[in-house]
PDB file of C-alpha atoms in Angstrom:
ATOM      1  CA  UNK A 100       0.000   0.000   0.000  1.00  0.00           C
ATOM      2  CA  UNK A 101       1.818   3.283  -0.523  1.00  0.00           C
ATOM      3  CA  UNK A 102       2.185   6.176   1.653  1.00  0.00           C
ATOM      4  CA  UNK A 103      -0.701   8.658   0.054  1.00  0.00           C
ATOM      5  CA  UNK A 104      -3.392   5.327   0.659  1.00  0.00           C
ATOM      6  CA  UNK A 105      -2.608   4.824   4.225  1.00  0.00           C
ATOM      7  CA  UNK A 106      -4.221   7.042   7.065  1.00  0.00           C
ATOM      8  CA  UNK A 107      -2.480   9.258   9.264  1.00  0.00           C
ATOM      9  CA  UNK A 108      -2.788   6.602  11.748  1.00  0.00           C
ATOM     10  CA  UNK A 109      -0.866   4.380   9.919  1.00  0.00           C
ATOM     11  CA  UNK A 110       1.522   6.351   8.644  1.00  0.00           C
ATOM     12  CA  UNK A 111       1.813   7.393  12.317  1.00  0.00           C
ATOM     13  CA  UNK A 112       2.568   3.577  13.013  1.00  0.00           C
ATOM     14  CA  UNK A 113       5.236   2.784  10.620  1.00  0.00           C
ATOM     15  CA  UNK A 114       7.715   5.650  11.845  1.00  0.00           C
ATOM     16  CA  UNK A 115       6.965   4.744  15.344  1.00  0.00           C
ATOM     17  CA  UNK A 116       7.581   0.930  14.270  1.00  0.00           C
ATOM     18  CA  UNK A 117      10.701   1.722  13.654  1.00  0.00           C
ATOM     19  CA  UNK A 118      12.137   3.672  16.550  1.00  0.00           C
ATOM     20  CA  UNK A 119      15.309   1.431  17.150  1.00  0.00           C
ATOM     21  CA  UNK A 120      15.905   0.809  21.341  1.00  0.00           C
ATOM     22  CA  UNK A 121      18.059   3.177  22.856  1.00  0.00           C
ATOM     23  CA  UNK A 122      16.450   6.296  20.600  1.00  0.00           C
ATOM     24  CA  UNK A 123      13.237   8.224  20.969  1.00  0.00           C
ATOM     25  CA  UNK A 124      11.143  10.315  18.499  1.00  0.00           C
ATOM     26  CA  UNK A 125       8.944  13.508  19.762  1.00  0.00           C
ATOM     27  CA  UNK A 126       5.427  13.472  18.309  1.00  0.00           C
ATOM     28  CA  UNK A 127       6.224  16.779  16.758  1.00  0.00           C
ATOM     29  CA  UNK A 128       8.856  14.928  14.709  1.00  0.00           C
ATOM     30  CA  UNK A 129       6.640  11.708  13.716  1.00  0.00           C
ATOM     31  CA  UNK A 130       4.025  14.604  12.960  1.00  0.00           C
ATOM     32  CA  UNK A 131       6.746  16.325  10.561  1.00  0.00           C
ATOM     33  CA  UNK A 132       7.762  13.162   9.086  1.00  0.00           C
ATOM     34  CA  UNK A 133       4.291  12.445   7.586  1.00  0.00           C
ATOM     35  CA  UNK A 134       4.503  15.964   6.493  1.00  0.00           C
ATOM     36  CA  UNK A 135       1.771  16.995   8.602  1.00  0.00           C
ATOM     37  CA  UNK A 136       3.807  19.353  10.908  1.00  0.00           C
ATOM     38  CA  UNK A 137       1.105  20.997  13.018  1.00  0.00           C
ATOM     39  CA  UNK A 138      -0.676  17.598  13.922  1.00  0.00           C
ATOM     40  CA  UNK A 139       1.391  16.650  16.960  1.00  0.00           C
ATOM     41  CA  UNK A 140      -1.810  16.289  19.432  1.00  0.00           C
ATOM     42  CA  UNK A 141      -2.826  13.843  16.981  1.00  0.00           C
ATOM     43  CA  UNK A 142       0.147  11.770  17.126  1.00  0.00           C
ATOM     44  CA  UNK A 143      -0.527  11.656  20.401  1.00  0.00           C
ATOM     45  CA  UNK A 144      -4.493  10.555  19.620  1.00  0.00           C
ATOM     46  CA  UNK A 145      -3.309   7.842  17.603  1.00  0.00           C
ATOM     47  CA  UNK A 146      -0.871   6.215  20.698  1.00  0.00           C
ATOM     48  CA  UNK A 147      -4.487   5.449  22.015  1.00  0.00           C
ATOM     49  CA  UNK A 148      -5.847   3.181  19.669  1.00  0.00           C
ATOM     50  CA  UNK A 149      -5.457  -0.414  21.155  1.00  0.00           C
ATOM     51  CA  UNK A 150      -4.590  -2.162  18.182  1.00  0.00           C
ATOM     52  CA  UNK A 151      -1.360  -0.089  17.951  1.00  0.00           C
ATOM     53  CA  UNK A 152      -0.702  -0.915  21.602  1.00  0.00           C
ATOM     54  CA  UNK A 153       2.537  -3.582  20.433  1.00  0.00           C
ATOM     55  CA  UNK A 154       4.246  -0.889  19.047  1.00  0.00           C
ATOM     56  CA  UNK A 155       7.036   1.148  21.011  1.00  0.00           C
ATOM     57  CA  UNK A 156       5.245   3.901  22.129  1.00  0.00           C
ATOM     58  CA  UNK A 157       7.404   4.340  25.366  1.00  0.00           C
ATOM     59  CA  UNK A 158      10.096   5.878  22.545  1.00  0.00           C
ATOM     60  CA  UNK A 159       7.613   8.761  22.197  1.00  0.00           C
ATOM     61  CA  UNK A 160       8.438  11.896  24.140  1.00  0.00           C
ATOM     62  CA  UNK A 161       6.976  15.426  24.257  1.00  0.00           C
ATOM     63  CA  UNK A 162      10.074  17.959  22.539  1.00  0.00           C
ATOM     64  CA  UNK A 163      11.188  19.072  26.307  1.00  0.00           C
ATOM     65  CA  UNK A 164      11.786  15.184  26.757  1.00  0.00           C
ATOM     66  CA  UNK A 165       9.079  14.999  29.508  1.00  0.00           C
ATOM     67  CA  UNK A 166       7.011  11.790  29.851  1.00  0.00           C
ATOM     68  CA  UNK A 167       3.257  10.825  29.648  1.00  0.00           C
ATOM     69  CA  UNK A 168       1.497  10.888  32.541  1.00  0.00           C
ATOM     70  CA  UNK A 169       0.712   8.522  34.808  1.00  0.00           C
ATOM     71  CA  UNK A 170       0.103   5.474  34.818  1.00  0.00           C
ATOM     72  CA  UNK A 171       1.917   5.157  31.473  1.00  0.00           C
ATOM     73  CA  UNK A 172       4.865   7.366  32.997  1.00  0.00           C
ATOM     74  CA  UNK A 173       6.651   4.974  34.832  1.00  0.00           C
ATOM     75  CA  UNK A 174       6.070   2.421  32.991  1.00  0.00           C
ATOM     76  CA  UNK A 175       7.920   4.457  30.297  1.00  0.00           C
ATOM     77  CA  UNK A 176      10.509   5.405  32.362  1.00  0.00           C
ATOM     78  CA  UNK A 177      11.872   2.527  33.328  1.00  0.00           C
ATOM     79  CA  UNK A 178      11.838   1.107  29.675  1.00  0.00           C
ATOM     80  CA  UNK A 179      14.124   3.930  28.472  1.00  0.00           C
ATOM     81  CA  UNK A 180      16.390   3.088  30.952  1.00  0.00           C
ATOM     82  CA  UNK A 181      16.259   0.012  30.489  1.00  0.00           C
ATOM     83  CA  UNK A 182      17.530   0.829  26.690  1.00  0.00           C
ATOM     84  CA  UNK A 183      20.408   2.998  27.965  1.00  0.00           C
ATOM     85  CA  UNK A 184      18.621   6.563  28.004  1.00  0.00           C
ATOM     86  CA  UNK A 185      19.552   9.162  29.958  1.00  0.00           C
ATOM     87  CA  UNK A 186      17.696  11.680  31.728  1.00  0.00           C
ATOM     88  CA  UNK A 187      17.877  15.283  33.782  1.00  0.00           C
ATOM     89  CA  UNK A 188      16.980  15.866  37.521  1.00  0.00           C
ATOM     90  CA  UNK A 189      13.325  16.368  36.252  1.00  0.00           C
ATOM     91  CA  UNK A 190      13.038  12.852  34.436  1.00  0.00           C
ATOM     92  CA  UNK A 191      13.206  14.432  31.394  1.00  0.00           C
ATOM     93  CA  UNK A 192      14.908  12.348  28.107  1.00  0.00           C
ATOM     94  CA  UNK A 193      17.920  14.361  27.383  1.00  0.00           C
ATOM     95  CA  UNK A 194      16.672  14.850  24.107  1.00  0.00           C
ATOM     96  CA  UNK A 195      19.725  16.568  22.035  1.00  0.00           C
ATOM     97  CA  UNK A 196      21.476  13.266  22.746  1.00  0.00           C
ATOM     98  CA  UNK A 197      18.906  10.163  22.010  1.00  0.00           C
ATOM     99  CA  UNK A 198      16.806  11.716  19.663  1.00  0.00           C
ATOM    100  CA  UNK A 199      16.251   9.373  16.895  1.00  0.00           C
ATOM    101  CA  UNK A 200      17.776  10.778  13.645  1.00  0.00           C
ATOM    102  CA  UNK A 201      16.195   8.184  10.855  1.00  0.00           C
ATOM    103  CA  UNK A 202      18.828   9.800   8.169  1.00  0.00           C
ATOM    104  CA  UNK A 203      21.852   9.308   9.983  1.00  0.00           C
ATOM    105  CA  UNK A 204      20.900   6.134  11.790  1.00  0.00           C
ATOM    106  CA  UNK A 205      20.681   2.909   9.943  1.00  0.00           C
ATOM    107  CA  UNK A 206      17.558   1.455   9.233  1.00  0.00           C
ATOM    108  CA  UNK A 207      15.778  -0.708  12.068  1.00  0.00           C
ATOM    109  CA  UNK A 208      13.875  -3.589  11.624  1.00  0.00           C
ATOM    110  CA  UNK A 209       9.912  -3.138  11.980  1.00  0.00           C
ATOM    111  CA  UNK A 210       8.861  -4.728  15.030  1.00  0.00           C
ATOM    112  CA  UNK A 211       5.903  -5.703  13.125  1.00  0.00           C
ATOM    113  CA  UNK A 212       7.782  -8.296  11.068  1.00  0.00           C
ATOM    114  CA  UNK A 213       9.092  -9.913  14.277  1.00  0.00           C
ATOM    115  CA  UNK A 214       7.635 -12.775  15.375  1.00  0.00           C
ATOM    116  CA  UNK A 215       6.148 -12.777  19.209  1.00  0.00           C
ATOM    117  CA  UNK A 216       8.296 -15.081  21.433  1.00  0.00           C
ATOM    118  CA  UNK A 217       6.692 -15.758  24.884  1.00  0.00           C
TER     119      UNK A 217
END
């Protein structure tokens, strides 16, 4: 299916599919990547559909590096840390250093071609 079929919820999907570990995106970026640079809220909309749920949303991060709310916040903590990111006094990401940069970065694998192991 190309690009200019898919919704903005599924375009929304694929960049956040491939957020490698270690790396997060701001939905201002994800909203700039689908060329629809003023829809950040709606980035944000789409993180709350559940079928989207197996996707790394935990790499998504307001552009001051702050965190969703709770309950989702430490929950989303602890799984940056877990990949090695860094934060401030305020448990913010430091942003200018694990922001994902897709054209500098190699290209991840889509967690949705991964098989689930349990």
């Amino acid at each position: 299916m190309s690009t200019d079929m898919k919704t903005f919820n599924e375009q929304v999907y694929d960049i956040v599919a491939r957020i490698p570990a270690g790396r997060v995106a701001t939905f201002g970026q994800i909203a700039r990547m689908i060329g629809r640079p003023r829809m950040a809220r709606f980035v944000g909309y789409a993180s709350n559909n559940k079928n989207s749920w197996h996707l790394p949303w935990h790499r998504v991060v307001f552009k001051d590096g702050s965190l969703c709310n709770e309950p989702f916040h430490s929950q989303q903590y602890q799984a940056l840390l877990d990949e090695g990111v860094e934060f401030d006094n305020e448990e913010r990401v430091l942003v200018d250093k694990f922001q994902w940069n897709p054209e500098n970065e190699s290209a991840p694998i889509d967690l949705r071609d991964m098989p689930f192991v349990f």
